Amino acid sequence: MSDKCNSENIGAESDVCTQTKVDVEVPKESVDFKVIYNKNKYDVNFLLDGTVGQLKQHLQDIIGVPQSMQKVMIKGLAKDERTLRELGVIKGAKVMVVGSKLDDVLAVSTPSKQDLQDEKAAAASKEPFCKQKQHRKVLDKGVPDDVMPGIKNSKDSLPPYPLSGMLNKSGGKVRLTFKMEQDQVWIGTKERTDKIPMNTIKGVVSEPIEGHEEYHIMGIQLGPTEASRYWVYWVPAQYVDAIKDAILGKWQYF
């Protein structure tokens, strides 16, 4: 009777006999390769069966570019769901990454110490944006020649083309392109185009420009504090609500 694993013993005892198999974890295979970003090279070791999306998350702290703002190039633009193995990444391979650091985007609109002091004083006195010293420097140049027509007391949907002819904090021309299918807003200047994921934007504020109420000053908060607002001047009033809806969703009004 010592052999309990025979044809007559079915049930609990046979289960004991069949549960002798031990799961052996197979070591996960990784690969060493180089990541090239902004002319700098980084040695990276990552799982071959890891996805591009997971790689972006890994690279976020290494290259200082938010995961959502990275583009990984492996024989062309690599989709987030593809694995390194599928894309043919081998030892010593070179992987290109492009994308703007949040600090670079904010640098275009970074306020000076004096601007911050002026803004703090204005906030304390509830002074309208258009009367604040930091904004007067741009507004005093007048309405841009190629600004889009503004319509007071009107609410229109976003047009199928970029909003252009506006100005940024430095007085340079800026355009806003809303890529709803990608959940991005593109902030374009003569020098660059920054593609900002809308879900990273913390807030949007706006006020009409006194004497030109058909246009607004708008602050798009790209970072954690109000100091990280990207200011846009001469935004056509009829598109202000549509811009806020697109970036923040209609829930912001309730």
mmCIF file of N, CA and C in Angstrom, residues 56-144:
data_model
loop_
_atom_site.group_PDB
_atom_site.id
_atom_site.type_symbol
_atom_site.label_atom_id
_atom_site.label_comp_id
_atom_site.label_asym_id
_atom_site.label_seq_id
_atom_site.Cartn_x
_atom_site.Cartn_y
_atom_site.Cartn_z
ATOM 1 N N LYS A 56 10.523 54.218 -22.666
ATOM 2 C CA LYS A 56 10.366 55.666 -22.482
ATOM 3 C C LYS A 56 10.310 56.015 -20.997
ATOM 4 N N GLN A 57 9.564 55.208 -20.245
ATOM 5 C CA GLN A 57 9.454 55.441 -18.801
ATOM 6 C C GLN A 57 10.823 55.301 -18.135
ATOM 7 N N HIS A 58 11.602 54.318 -18.593
ATOM 8 C CA HIS A 58 12.947 54.085 -18.059
ATOM 9 C C HIS A 58 13.873 55.253 -18.397
ATOM 10 N N LEU A 59 13.716 55.798 -19.606
ATOM 11 C CA LEU A 59 14.607 56.869 -20.070
ATOM 12 C C LEU A 59 14.263 58.227 -19.478
ATOM 13 N N GLN A 60 13.060 58.361 -18.956
ATOM 14 C CA GLN A 60 12.589 59.650 -18.465
ATOM 15 C C GLN A 60 13.570 60.304 -17.497
ATOM 16 N N ASP A 61 14.068 59.532 -16.533
ATOM 17 C CA ASP A 61 14.998 60.082 -15.541
ATOM 18 C C ASP A 61 16.429 60.167 -16.070
ATOM 19 N N ILE A 62 16.719 59.402 -17.120
ATOM 20 C CA ILE A 62 18.081 59.388 -17.662
ATOM 21 C C ILE A 62 18.347 60.609 -18.534
ATOM 22 N N ILE A 63 17.400 60.925 -19.429
ATOM 23 C CA ILE A 63 17.622 62.041 -20.362
ATOM 24 C C ILE A 63 16.844 63.295 -19.977
ATOM 25 N N GLY A 64 15.961 63.180 -18.978
ATOM 26 C CA GLY A 64 15.250 64.361 -18.501
ATOM 27 C C GLY A 64 14.098 64.814 -19.376
ATOM 28 N N VAL A 65 13.595 63.929 -20.228
ATOM 29 C CA VAL A 65 12.466 64.261 -21.095
ATOM 30 C C VAL A 65 11.252 63.452 -20.645
ATOM 31 N N PRO A 66 10.118 64.099 -20.353
ATOM 32 C CA PRO A 66 8.934 63.353 -19.919
ATOM 33 C C PRO A 66 8.568 62.252 -20.912
ATOM 34 N N GLN A 67 8.117 61.139 -20.387
ATOM 35 C CA GLN A 67 7.753 59.986 -21.218
ATOM 36 C C GLN A 67 6.815 60.380 -22.351
ATOM 37 N N SER A 68 5.834 61.222 -22.038
ATOM 38 C CA SER A 68 4.817 61.592 -23.023
ATOM 39 C C SER A 68 5.348 62.492 -24.131
ATOM 40 N N MET A 69 6.554 63.053 -23.937
ATOM 41 C CA MET A 69 7.115 63.961 -24.941
ATOM 42 C C MET A 69 8.260 63.327 -25.722
ATOM 43 N N GLN A 70 8.489 62.037 -25.526
ATOM 44 C CA GLN A 70 9.571 61.337 -26.227
ATOM 45 C C GLN A 70 9.072 60.695 -27.517
ATOM 46 N N LYS A 71 9.950 60.667 -28.513
ATOM 47 C CA LYS A 71 9.739 59.862 -29.712
ATOM 48 C C LYS A 71 10.965 58.975 -29.864
ATOM 49 N N VAL A 72 10.747 57.672 -29.909
ATOM 50 C CA VAL A 72 11.843 56.711 -30.036
ATOM 51 C C VAL A 72 11.928 56.257 -31.492
ATOM 52 N N MET A 73 13.120 56.396 -32.056
ATOM 53 C CA MET A 73 13.331 56.056 -33.460
ATOM 54 C C MET A 73 14.165 54.780 -33.567
ATOM 55 N N ILE A 74 13.540 53.704 -34.044
ATOM 56 C CA ILE A 74 14.229 52.441 -34.325
ATOM 57 C C ILE A 74 13.763 52.002 -35.711
ATOM 58 N N LYS A 75 14.573 52.277 -36.713
ATOM 59 C CA LYS A 75 14.159 52.022 -38.103
ATOM 60 C C LYS A 75 12.852 52.759 -38.387
ATOM 61 N N GLY A 76 12.813 54.028 -38.009
ATOM 62 C CA GLY A 76 11.588 54.813 -38.100
ATOM 63 C C GLY A 76 10.962 54.975 -36.729
ATOM 64 N N LEU A 77 9.839 55.673 -36.673
ATOM 65 C CA LEU A 77 9.161 55.923 -35.398
ATOM 66 C C LEU A 77 8.629 54.619 -34.817
ATOM 67 N N ALA A 78 9.056 54.308 -33.578
ATOM 68 C CA ALA A 78 8.662 53.055 -32.924
ATOM 69 C C ALA A 78 7.401 53.265 -32.094
ATOM 70 N N LYS A 79 6.406 52.416 -32.292
ATOM 71 C CA LYS A 79 5.157 52.511 -31.538
ATOM 72 C C LYS A 79 5.333 51.949 -30.126
ATOM 73 N N ASP A 80 4.591 52.520 -29.197
ATOM 74 C CA ASP A 80 4.745 52.188 -27.774
ATOM 75 C C ASP A 80 4.540 50.709 -27.461
ATOM 76 N N GLU A 81 3.660 50.035 -28.207
ATOM 77 C CA GLU A 81 3.335 48.650 -27.864
ATOM 78 C C GLU A 81 4.332 47.630 -28.421
ATOM 79 N N ARG A 82 5.245 48.070 -29.292
ATOM 80 C CA ARG A 82 6.222 47.144 -29.863
ATOM 81 C C ARG A 82 7.334 46.839 -28.856
ATOM 82 N N THR A 83 7.871 45.614 -28.909
ATOM 83 C CA THR A 83 8.982 45.250 -28.026
ATOM 84 C C THR A 83 10.307 45.460 -28.744
ATOM 85 N N LEU A 84 11.381 45.553 -27.963
ATOM 86 C CA LEU A 84 12.704 45.731 -28.564
ATOM 87 C C LEU A 84 13.071 44.527 -29.422
ATOM 88 N N ARG A 85 12.645 43.346 -28.998
ATOM 89 C CA ARG A 85 12.936 42.139 -29.779
ATOM 90 C C ARG A 85 12.255 42.220 -31.151
ATOM 91 N N GLU A 86 10.995 42.635 -31.142
ATOM 92 C CA GLU A 86 10.246 42.759 -32.395
ATOM 93 C C GLU A 86 10.887 43.771 -33.338
ATOM 94 N N LEU A 87 11.478 44.800 -32.753
ATOM 95 C CA LEU A 87 12.081 45.868 -33.554
ATOM 96 C C LEU A 87 13.512 45.556 -33.957
ATOM 97 N N GLY A 88 14.029 44.411 -33.518
ATOM 98 C CA GLY A 88 15.354 43.982 -33.946
ATOM 99 C C GLY A 88 16.511 44.662 -33.244
ATOM 100 N N VAL A 89 16.290 45.120 -32.000
ATOM 101 C CA VAL A 89 17.375 45.758 -31.245
ATOM 102 C C VAL A 89 18.360 44.685 -30.783
ATOM 103 N N ILE A 90 19.630 44.864 -31.128
ATOM 104 C CA ILE A 90 20.673 43.910 -30.743
ATOM 105 C C ILE A 90 21.755 44.636 -29.949
ATOM 106 N N LYS A 91 22.681 43.875 -29.402
ATOM 107 C CA LYS A 91 23.765 44.455 -28.611
ATOM 108 C C LYS A 91 24.535 45.473 -29.446
ATOM 109 N N GLY A 92 24.754 46.661 -28.860
ATOM 110 C CA GLY A 92 25.502 47.708 -29.544
ATOM 111 C C GLY A 92 24.672 48.556 -30.483
ATOM 112 N N ALA A 93 23.372 48.267 -30.587
ATOM 113 C CA ALA A 93 22.506 49.043 -31.481
ATOM 114 C C ALA A 93 22.402 50.489 -30.994
ATOM 115 N N LYS A 94 22.071 51.377 -31.921
ATOM 116 C CA LYS A 94 21.886 52.787 -31.581
ATOM 117 C C LYS A 94 20.408 53.136 -31.720
ATOM 118 N N VAL A 95 19.855 53.679 -30.652
ATOM 119 C CA VAL A 95 18.443 54.058 -30.626
ATOM 120 C C VAL A 95 18.357 55.574 -30.467
ATOM 121 N N MET A 96 17.696 56.228 -31.396
ATOM 122 C CA MET A 96 17.575 57.684 -31.372
ATOM 123 C C MET A 96 16.305 58.094 -30.627
ATOM 124 N N VAL A 97 16.438 59.107 -29.767
ATOM 125 C CA VAL A 97 15.278 59.653 -29.061
ATOM 126 C C VAL A 97 15.209 61.153 -29.323
ATOM 127 N N VAL A 98 14.029 61.634 -29.674
ATOM 128 C CA VAL A 98 13.828 63.072 -29.853
ATOM 129 C C VAL A 98 12.705 63.519 -28.922
ATOM 130 N N GLY A 99 12.737 64.783 -28.547
ATOM 131 C CA GLY A 99 11.714 65.311 -27.644
ATOM 132 C C GLY A 99 12.249 66.498 -26.873
ATOM 133 N N SER A 100 11.356 67.383 -26.494
ATOM 134 C CA SER A 100 11.745 68.596 -25.775
ATOM 135 C C SER A 100 11.641 68.395 -24.273
ATOM 136 N N LYS A 101 12.647 68.867 -23.563
ATOM 137 C CA LYS A 101 12.558 68.893 -22.108
ATOM 138 C C LYS A 101 11.572 69.987 -21.713
ATOM 139 N N LEU A 102 10.818 69.726 -20.652
ATOM 140 C CA LEU A 102 9.836 70.704 -20.205
ATOM 141 C C LEU A 102 10.496 72.037 -19.891
ATOM 142 N N ASP A 103 11.702 71.995 -19.357
ATOM 143 C CA ASP A 103 12.427 73.225 -19.028
ATOM 144 C C ASP A 103 12.702 74.054 -20.270
ATOM 145 N N ASP A 104 12.971 73.376 -21.411
ATOM 146 C CA ASP A 104 13.247 74.091 -22.655
ATOM 147 C C ASP A 104 12.009 74.830 -23.143
ATOM 148 N N VAL A 105 10.856 74.173 -23.004
ATOM 149 C CA VAL A 105 9.610 74.806 -23.424
ATOM 150 C C VAL A 105 9.320 76.019 -22.549
ATOM 151 N N LEU A 106 9.507 75.834 -21.241
ATOM 152 C CA LEU A 106 9.215 76.913 -20.302
ATOM 153 C C LEU A 106 10.188 78.069 -20.433
ATOM 154 N N ALA A 107 11.406 77.794 -20.900
ATOM 155 C CA ALA A 107 12.430 78.838 -21.001
ATOM 156 C C ALA A 107 11.980 79.974 -21.904
ATOM 157 N N VAL A 108 11.149 79.645 -22.887
ATOM 158 C CA VAL A 108 10.656 80.668 -23.808
ATOM 159 C C VAL A 108 9.800 81.682 -23.071
ATOM 160 N N SER A 109 9.168 81.240 -21.995
ATOM 161 C CA SER A 109 8.232 82.103 -21.286
ATOM 162 C C SER A 109 8.558 82.237 -19.802
ATOM 163 N N THR A 110 9.822 81.992 -19.441
ATOM 164 C CA THR A 110 10.209 82.064 -18.035
ATOM 165 C C THR A 110 10.235 83.514 -17.551
ATOM 166 N N PRO A 111 9.502 83.830 -16.504
ATOM 167 C CA PRO A 111 9.492 85.205 -16.009
ATOM 168 C C PRO A 111 10.767 85.543 -15.246
ATOM 169 N N SER A 112 11.166 86.812 -15.314
ATOM 170 C CA SER A 112 12.321 87.269 -14.548
ATOM 171 C C SER A 112 11.890 87.472 -13.097
ATOM 172 N N LYS A 113 12.879 87.717 -12.221
ATOM 173 C CA LYS A 113 12.546 87.969 -10.816
ATOM 174 C C LYS A 113 11.624 89.179 -10.695
ATOM 175 N N GLN A 114 11.889 90.206 -11.527
ATOM 176 C CA GLN A 114 11.055 91.403 -11.491
ATOM 177 C C GLN A 114 9.634 91.083 -11.937
ATOM 178 N N ASP A 115 9.520 90.237 -12.978
ATOM 179 C CA ASP A 115 8.194 89.829 -13.455
ATOM 180 C C ASP A 115 7.418 89.112 -12.359
ATOM 181 N N LEU A 116 8.117 88.230 -11.635
ATOM 182 C CA LEU A 116 7.461 87.480 -10.561
ATOM 183 C C LEU A 116 6.983 88.409 -9.448
ATOM 184 N N GLN A 117 7.815 89.414 -9.133
ATOM 185 C CA GLN A 117 7.429 90.382 -8.110
ATOM 186 C C GLN A 117 6.212 91.187 -8.566
ATOM 187 N N ASP A 118 6.247 91.586 -9.857
ATOM 188 C CA ASP A 118 5.125 92.351 -10.407
ATOM 189 C C ASP A 118 3.845 91.516 -10.410
ATOM 190 N N GLU A 119 3.998 90.234 -10.767
ATOM 191 C CA GLU A 119 2.834 89.346 -10.835
ATOM 192 C C GLU A 119 2.247 89.120 -9.447
ATOM 193 N N LYS A 120 3.135 88.961 -8.457
ATOM 194 C CA LYS A 120 2.676 88.750 -7.083
ATOM 195 C C LYS A 120 1.927 89.977 -6.575
ATOM 196 N N ALA A 121 2.481 91.154 -6.876
ATOM 197 C CA ALA A 121 1.835 92.389 -6.444
ATOM 198 C C ALA A 121 0.490 92.566 -7.143
ATOM 199 N N ALA A 122 0.454 92.220 -8.436
ATOM 200 C CA ALA A 122 -0.784 92.353 -9.207
ATOM 201 C C ALA A 122 -1.850 91.399 -8.689
ATOM 202 N N ALA A 123 -1.425 90.189 -8.332
ATOM 203 C CA ALA A 123 -2.370 89.196 -7.821
ATOM 204 C C ALA A 123 -2.970 89.664 -6.502
ATOM 205 N N ALA A 124 -2.128 90.289 -5.678
ATOM 206 C CA ALA A 124 -2.593 90.771 -4.378
ATOM 207 C C ALA A 124 -3.613 91.894 -4.549
ATOM 208 N N SER A 125 -3.426 92.704 -5.589
ATOM 209 C CA SER A 125 -4.322 93.835 -5.817
ATOM 210 C C SER A 125 -5.436 93.505 -6.806
ATOM 211 N N LYS A 126 -5.464 92.252 -7.280
ATOM 212 C CA LYS A 126 -6.469 91.806 -8.258
ATOM 213 C C LYS A 126 -6.399 92.630 -9.546
ATOM 214 N N GLU A 127 -5.211 93.095 -9.879
ATOM 215 C CA GLU A 127 -5.038 93.905 -11.087
ATOM 216 C C GLU A 127 -5.228 93.032 -12.329
ATOM 217 N N PRO A 128 -6.010 93.486 -13.322
ATOM 218 C CA PRO A 128 -6.213 92.697 -14.542
ATOM 219 C C PRO A 128 -4.888 92.402 -15.247
ATOM 220 N N PHE A 129 -4.834 91.275 -15.946
ATOM 221 C CA PHE A 129 -3.614 90.906 -16.673
ATOM 222 C C PHE A 129 -3.141 92.041 -17.572
ATOM 223 N N CYS A 130 -4.082 92.661 -18.291
ATOM 224 C CA CYS A 130 -3.689 93.644 -19.308
ATOM 225 C C CYS A 130 -3.081 94.908 -18.719
ATOM 226 N N LYS A 131 -3.221 95.109 -17.398
ATOM 227 C CA LYS A 131 -2.630 96.284 -16.755
ATOM 228 C C LYS A 131 -1.328 95.957 -16.031
ATOM 229 N N GLN A 132 -0.999 94.675 -15.955
ATOM 230 C CA GLN A 132 0.216 94.277 -15.259
ATOM 231 C C GLN A 132 1.445 94.612 -16.103
ATOM 232 N N LYS A 133 2.471 95.061 -15.422
ATOM 233 C CA LYS A 133 3.682 95.545 -16.091
ATOM 234 C C LYS A 133 4.295 94.506 -17.019
ATOM 235 N N GLN A 134 4.345 93.248 -16.564
ATOM 236 C CA GLN A 134 4.996 92.210 -17.362
ATOM 237 C C GLN A 134 4.271 91.976 -18.688
ATOM 238 N N HIS A 135 2.956 92.203 -18.711
ATOM 239 C CA HIS A 135 2.181 91.994 -19.937
ATOM 240 C C HIS A 135 2.114 93.257 -20.795
ATOM 241 N N ARG A 136 2.218 94.415 -20.150
ATOM 242 C CA ARG A 136 2.165 95.673 -20.905
ATOM 243 C C ARG A 136 3.313 95.748 -21.907
ATOM 244 N N LYS A 137 4.446 95.129 -21.567
ATOM 245 C CA LYS A 137 5.613 95.176 -22.460
ATOM 246 C C LYS A 137 5.287 94.592 -23.825
ATOM 247 N N VAL A 138 4.408 93.607 -23.849
ATOM 248 C CA VAL A 138 4.000 92.996 -25.121
ATOM 249 C C VAL A 138 2.815 93.747 -25.721
ATOM 250 N N LEU A 139 1.830 94.062 -24.900
ATOM 251 C CA LEU A 139 0.605 94.696 -25.395
ATOM 252 C C LEU A 139 0.848 96.091 -25.957
ATOM 253 N N ASP A 140 1.816 96.810 -25.387
ATOM 254 C CA ASP A 140 2.076 98.179 -25.837
ATOM 255 C C ASP A 140 2.607 98.249 -27.264
ATOM 256 N N LYS A 141 3.014 97.106 -27.803
ATOM 257 C CA LYS A 141 3.472 97.074 -29.201
ATOM 258 C C LYS A 141 2.301 97.146 -30.174
ATOM 259 N N GLY A 142 1.096 96.975 -29.646
ATOM 260 C CA GLY A 142 -0.091 97.075 -30.481
ATOM 261 C C GLY A 142 -0.546 95.742 -31.038
ATOM 262 N N VAL A 143 -1.698 95.785 -31.706
ATOM 263 C CA VAL A 143 -2.270 94.571 -32.292
ATOM 264 C C VAL A 143 -1.399 94.113 -33.462
ATOM 265 N N PRO A 144 -0.970 92.851 -33.483
ATOM 266 C CA PRO A 144 -0.149 92.358 -34.597
ATOM 267 C C PRO A 144 -0.883 92.487 -35.933
#
